[in-house]
C-alpha positions as a printed Julia matrix, in Angstrom:
334×3 Matrix{Float64}:
 187.28   -7.6    81.87
 184.45   -5.69   80.24
 181.95   -8.33   81.25
 183.02   -8.05   84.92
 182.55   -4.28   84.82
 179.05   -4.62   83.36
 178.03   -7.18   85.97
 179.32   -4.93   88.77
 177.44   -1.92   87.35
 174.21   -3.93   87.06
 174.57   -5.08   90.68
 175.01   -1.49   91.93
 171.96   -0.3    89.97
 169.87   -3.16   91.4
 170.87   -2.38   94.99
 169.96    1.3    94.54
 166.56    0.34   93.15
 165.84   -1.98   96.11
 166.8     0.7    98.61
 164.51    3.23   96.93
 161.52    0.82   96.93
 161.98    0.0   100.62
 161.98    3.7   101.52
 158.79    4.27   99.51
 157.13    1.33  101.26
 158.08    2.67  104.7
 156.68    6.08  103.83
 153.43    4.44  102.62
 153.04    2.41  105.83
 153.64    5.52  107.94
 150.93    7.38  106.01
 148.4     4.53  106.51
 149.05    4.39  110.27
 148.68    8.15  110.49
 145.33    7.96  108.71
 144.11    5.24  111.08
 144.91    7.39  114.11
 142.86   10.28  112.81
 139.18   10.52  113.74
 136.71    9.74  110.99
 135.82   12.74  108.99
 132.33   14.19  109.21
 129.85   13.35  106.54
 130.03   16.15  104.1
 126.78   15.15  102.43
 123.88   17.58  103.14
 121.26   16.33  105.63
 117.65   17.43  105.23
 115.84   18.09  108.5
 112.27   16.81  108.72
 109.49   19.33  108.71
 106.83   18.72  111.42
 103.26   19.72  110.74
 101.3    19.64  114.08
  97.69   18.62  113.81
  94.97   19.61  116.29
  93.1    16.58  117.63
  89.71   17.09  119.22
  89.28   15.09  122.43
  85.93   13.58  123.31
  83.71   15.22  125.89
  84.54   14.35  129.53
  81.17   12.66  130.02
  81.83   10.27  127.16
  85.1     9.09  128.77
  83.09    7.6   131.66
  85.67    8.69  134.26
  84.76    8.52  137.96
  86.45    9.82  141.12
  86.17    7.93  144.4
  85.81   10.4   147.24
  85.55    7.65  149.88
  88.43    6.33  152.0
  88.02    3.44  154.43
  90.13    1.77  157.13
  89.24   -1.55  158.78
  91.08   -3.65  161.35
  90.41   -6.89  163.21
  92.27   -7.88  166.36
  92.39  -10.98  168.56
  94.48  -11.86  171.62
  94.41  -14.98  173.8
  96.21  -15.62  177.11
  96.32  -19.0   178.87
  98.14  -20.34  181.93
  98.02  -23.67  183.75
  99.88  -25.13  186.75
 100.2   -28.57  188.27
  98.71  -29.19  191.74
 102.18  -29.39  193.31
 103.55  -26.27  191.61
 105.8   -24.73  194.29
 105.68  -21.18  192.98
 101.92  -20.87  193.32
  99.53  -19.8   190.59
  96.06  -20.28  189.25
  94.87  -21.74  185.97
  93.4   -19.04  183.76
  92.12  -18.34  180.3
  91.55  -14.92  178.78
  90.65  -13.67  175.34
  89.82  -10.37  173.74
  88.69   -9.11  170.37
  88.44   -5.76  168.68
  86.91   -4.48  165.44
  87.33   -0.95  164.15
  86.03    0.68  161.0
  86.38    4.22  159.74
  85.18    5.85  156.54
  85.83    9.37  155.28
  84.08   11.18  152.42
  85.55   14.5   151.32
  84.41   16.45  148.27
  85.03   20.15  147.98
  83.96   21.84  151.2
  81.86   18.89  152.39
  83.1    16.16  154.72
  81.51   13.1   156.31
  83.23   10.78  158.8
  81.85    7.63  160.41
  83.78    5.54  162.95
  82.84    2.25  164.65
  84.73    0.61  167.52
  83.67   -2.74  169.03
  85.61   -4.29  171.93
  85.0    -7.32  174.1
  87.19   -9.4   176.42
  86.69  -12.08  179.07
  88.83  -13.58  181.84
  88.22  -16.89  183.69
  90.35  -17.98  186.62
  90.0   -21.4   188.24
  87.44  -21.47  191.09
  86.35  -17.92  190.26
  83.48  -16.44  188.31
  84.31  -15.04  184.87
  85.02  -11.35  184.55
  85.01   -8.86  181.69
  88.23   -7.21  180.62
  86.74   -5.04  177.88
  83.23   -4.27  176.67
  82.33   -1.31  174.48
  80.13   -0.32  171.56
  81.07    3.05  170.07
  79.68    4.65  166.9
  80.42    8.24  165.93
  79.17   10.13  162.85
  79.97   13.66  161.74
  78.95   15.9   158.83
  80.93   19.11  158.31
  80.92   22.12  156.01
  84.19   24.02  155.55
  84.05   27.69  156.54
  87.73   28.63  156.23
  91.12   26.98  156.02
  90.91   25.3   159.46
  87.32   25.85  160.64
  84.2    23.82  159.92
  80.55   23.92  160.91
  79.56   20.41  161.98
  76.71   18.23  163.14
  77.36   14.9   164.86
  75.5    11.84  166.12
  77.13    9.52  168.63
  76.0     6.21  170.21
  77.67    4.28  173.01
  76.78    1.18  175.05
  78.09   -2.32  175.89
  77.46   -5.95  174.87
  77.33   -7.93  178.09
  76.3    -7.66  181.71
  78.71   -6.08  184.15
  79.09   -7.14  187.79
  80.86   -6.25  190.99
  82.28   -9.17  193.01
  82.32   -9.81  196.76
  82.59  -12.89  198.99
  80.16  -14.21  201.56
  80.95  -15.67  204.96
  81.75  -19.05  203.44
  84.27  -17.49  201.06
  82.13  -18.0   197.97
  82.0   -15.3   195.36
  78.87  -13.24  194.97
  78.3   -11.01  191.96
  76.06   -7.94  191.85
  74.6    -6.66  188.58
  75.75   -3.14  187.69
  75.08   -2.73  183.98
  74.01   -4.47  180.78
  73.28   -3.72  177.12
  71.47   -0.36  176.85
  71.75    0.04  180.6
  73.28    2.43  180.14
  73.09    3.47  176.5
  73.96    6.98  175.37
  72.78    8.83  172.27
  74.34   12.27  171.75
  73.49   14.88  169.11
  75.66   17.96  168.73
  76.1    20.97  166.45
  78.86   23.55  166.59
  82.26   24.38  165.19
  85.27   22.2   164.51
  88.91   23.29  164.39
  91.11   20.99  162.3
  94.57   22.45  161.53
  96.08   19.09  160.49
  94.72   15.72  159.37
  95.61   13.88  162.56
  94.04   16.31  165.09
  90.7    18.04  165.61
  88.7    19.71  168.34
  84.91   20.06  168.24
  83.05   22.72  170.2
  79.42   21.67  170.48
  77.5    24.71  171.63
  74.19   22.92  171.11
  74.37   19.37  172.46
  71.68   16.97  173.63
  72.24   13.58  175.25
  69.75   10.84  175.98
  70.61    8.22  178.61
  68.78    4.89  178.36
  68.39    2.28  181.1
  66.07   -0.39  179.69
  66.24   -2.45  182.89
  63.9    -0.56  185.2
  64.95   -2.77  188.13
  68.65   -1.97  187.84
  68.46    0.73  190.51
  68.03   -2.03  193.12
  71.63   -3.16  192.63
  73.01    0.09  191.23
  71.47    2.96  193.25
  72.83    5.74  191.03
  71.11    4.18  188.0
  73.34    6.32  185.68
  71.38    9.46  186.51
  68.0     8.08  185.44
  65.21    8.25  188.02
  64.34    4.86  189.57
  61.61    3.13  187.65
  62.3     5.25  184.54
  64.34    4.22  181.52
  65.1     7.56  179.85
  66.77   10.88  180.65
  67.42   13.88  178.41
  70.12   16.52  178.98
  71.1    19.75  177.2
  74.76   20.59  177.45
  77.93   22.2   176.16
  80.38   19.64  174.78
  84.04   19.62  173.78
  85.62   16.69  171.92
  89.31   16.57  171.0
  91.09   13.7   169.27
  94.51   12.84  167.9
  95.59    9.87  165.78
  99.27   10.12  164.82
 102.34    7.98  164.2
 104.76    9.48  166.72
 107.61    7.19  165.64
 108.3     4.4   163.2
 105.8     1.57  163.9
 104.44    3.47  166.95
 100.97    5.06  166.92
  99.26    7.28  169.48
  95.48    7.52  169.5
  93.64    9.61  172.07
  90.15   11.06  172.52
  88.97   13.48  175.19
  85.31   14.32  175.84
  83.89   16.98  178.14
  80.14   17.14  178.77
  78.77   20.04  180.79
  75.05   19.88  181.57
  73.58   23.39  181.5
  71.57   22.51  184.62
  74.62   21.21  186.55
  77.62   23.24  185.43
  79.37   22.48  188.74
  79.44   18.8   187.83
  81.15   18.23  184.47
  81.66   14.77  182.95
  85.15   14.08  181.63
  86.53   11.06  179.79
  90.01   10.47  178.36
  90.9     7.42  176.22
  94.55    6.85  175.28
  95.93    3.94  173.24
  99.59    3.45  172.35
 100.16    0.77  169.72
 103.53   -0.66  168.67
 103.67   -2.68  165.47
 105.92   -5.74  165.74
 105.29   -6.97  162.2
 102.44   -7.06  159.68
 100.25   -9.26  161.89
 101.37   -8.71  165.5
 100.8    -5.56  167.57
 101.41   -4.63  171.19
  99.01   -2.07  172.64
  98.74   -0.23  175.94
  95.34    1.34  176.57
  94.09    3.48  179.43
  90.82    5.21  180.35
  90.25    7.94  182.93
  86.61    8.83  183.63
  84.71   11.11  185.96
  80.91   10.94  185.91
  79.03   11.55  189.15
  76.03    9.69  187.71
  78.15    6.53  187.85
  80.56    7.02  190.76
  81.54    9.76  193.19
  85.26    9.39  192.45
  87.46    9.22  189.39
  87.4     5.86  187.63
  90.37    4.4   185.74
  91.24    1.28  183.76
  94.36    0.01  182.01
  95.07   -2.91  179.67
  98.21   -4.28  178.02
  97.73   -6.75  175.18
  99.74   -8.63  172.6
  97.8   -10.12  169.73
  97.11  -10.55  166.08
  95.82   -7.56  164.12
  94.81   -7.59  160.49
  94.27   -4.32  158.65
  92.82   -3.81  155.21
  93.31   -2.39  152.76
  96.96   -3.36  153.34
C-alpha cells in the first residue's frame, strides 16, 4: 500500500513538472517571434564623419588648352528629278513620248562672331524637256550668287554691304512654226546675255532668324550682254544699247526674304526684290520667287515653285513661271 502511494505521488510530481516546462517553452517561443517582428535596432556605435579639406587647383591658361570655336555654319543640298513617258503608235488616248530632267544645287554659309556677320548663298538650277518631233526646251536655268557683310548696330538693325551676281547656263529660245508646220526657234538669251552684277550698301532689319529686309540706299547694277548681235533677235536687248555689251545703273533697292518651316515637313522660301533706277523712277523692276517644299522622307521632296517678274527692259508685261517637281534631294550635313 505504501509503495502504491509513493508511485502515485511521483507520477503527480512528474506531470506538474512537464506542464511547467511546456509553459516556459511557449513563453520563450512567443518572445522570439516578438523580437523577429521588431525592426532592427540602430547601431549605437559612434560614427565619425569625414573631414573634407578642399584644395585649390590652378587651371592652365586658356591658350595652352588649344580650344577653338567654329563660327561657320553651312548648308548644302543636291536635287535631281526625271520624268519620262512613252506611248505605242496605236495608243487610243493620245499622247507624245517625252523625257524631262532637272537638277538643283544650293549652298549657304553663315559666319557670325560678335557684331559681325557674313552670309554667302549659291543657287544653281537647270532643266530640259524633249518631246517627240519637237525641239528641246528649257524648264529651268539660273545662276544665282549672293554675298553680304553686315555690322550689328542694335538688336534688330545692321549696316550691310552686298554683292550679287545672276545669269544663266544655256541659250534660251522662243518657238514658232513656219508654213510647213516645222518648228523655228529664235535666240533670246544666253550665258552672260544677260548677266547682272549688283553692289549695294544700306541697312538691314532682321527681327528673327528666318526673315530679313534690306534697304539699299546706295545700289549700282551692271547689265552685261556679251553677244553684241543679240539685239537682232531680241530688240529690247535687256536695256543695253544695240552694239554695246554693258550698262550701268544707280538705284534704290529693297530685298526681303523668308525661309521658314510653316508646318512639320513643310518649308516656305520666298525672296522679293525691288529695283528702282534713279533715272526712271516711274519704271520699277519687281521680282518675286516663292518655293513651297514638302518633305516626303529623307530623300524625296515635292516642291512647287513660282516666279513673278516685271522688267520693262525684258518685256512690256508681267512675266510668270511655275513648276511642280518630285525628285530626290540630298542634304548635308544631315
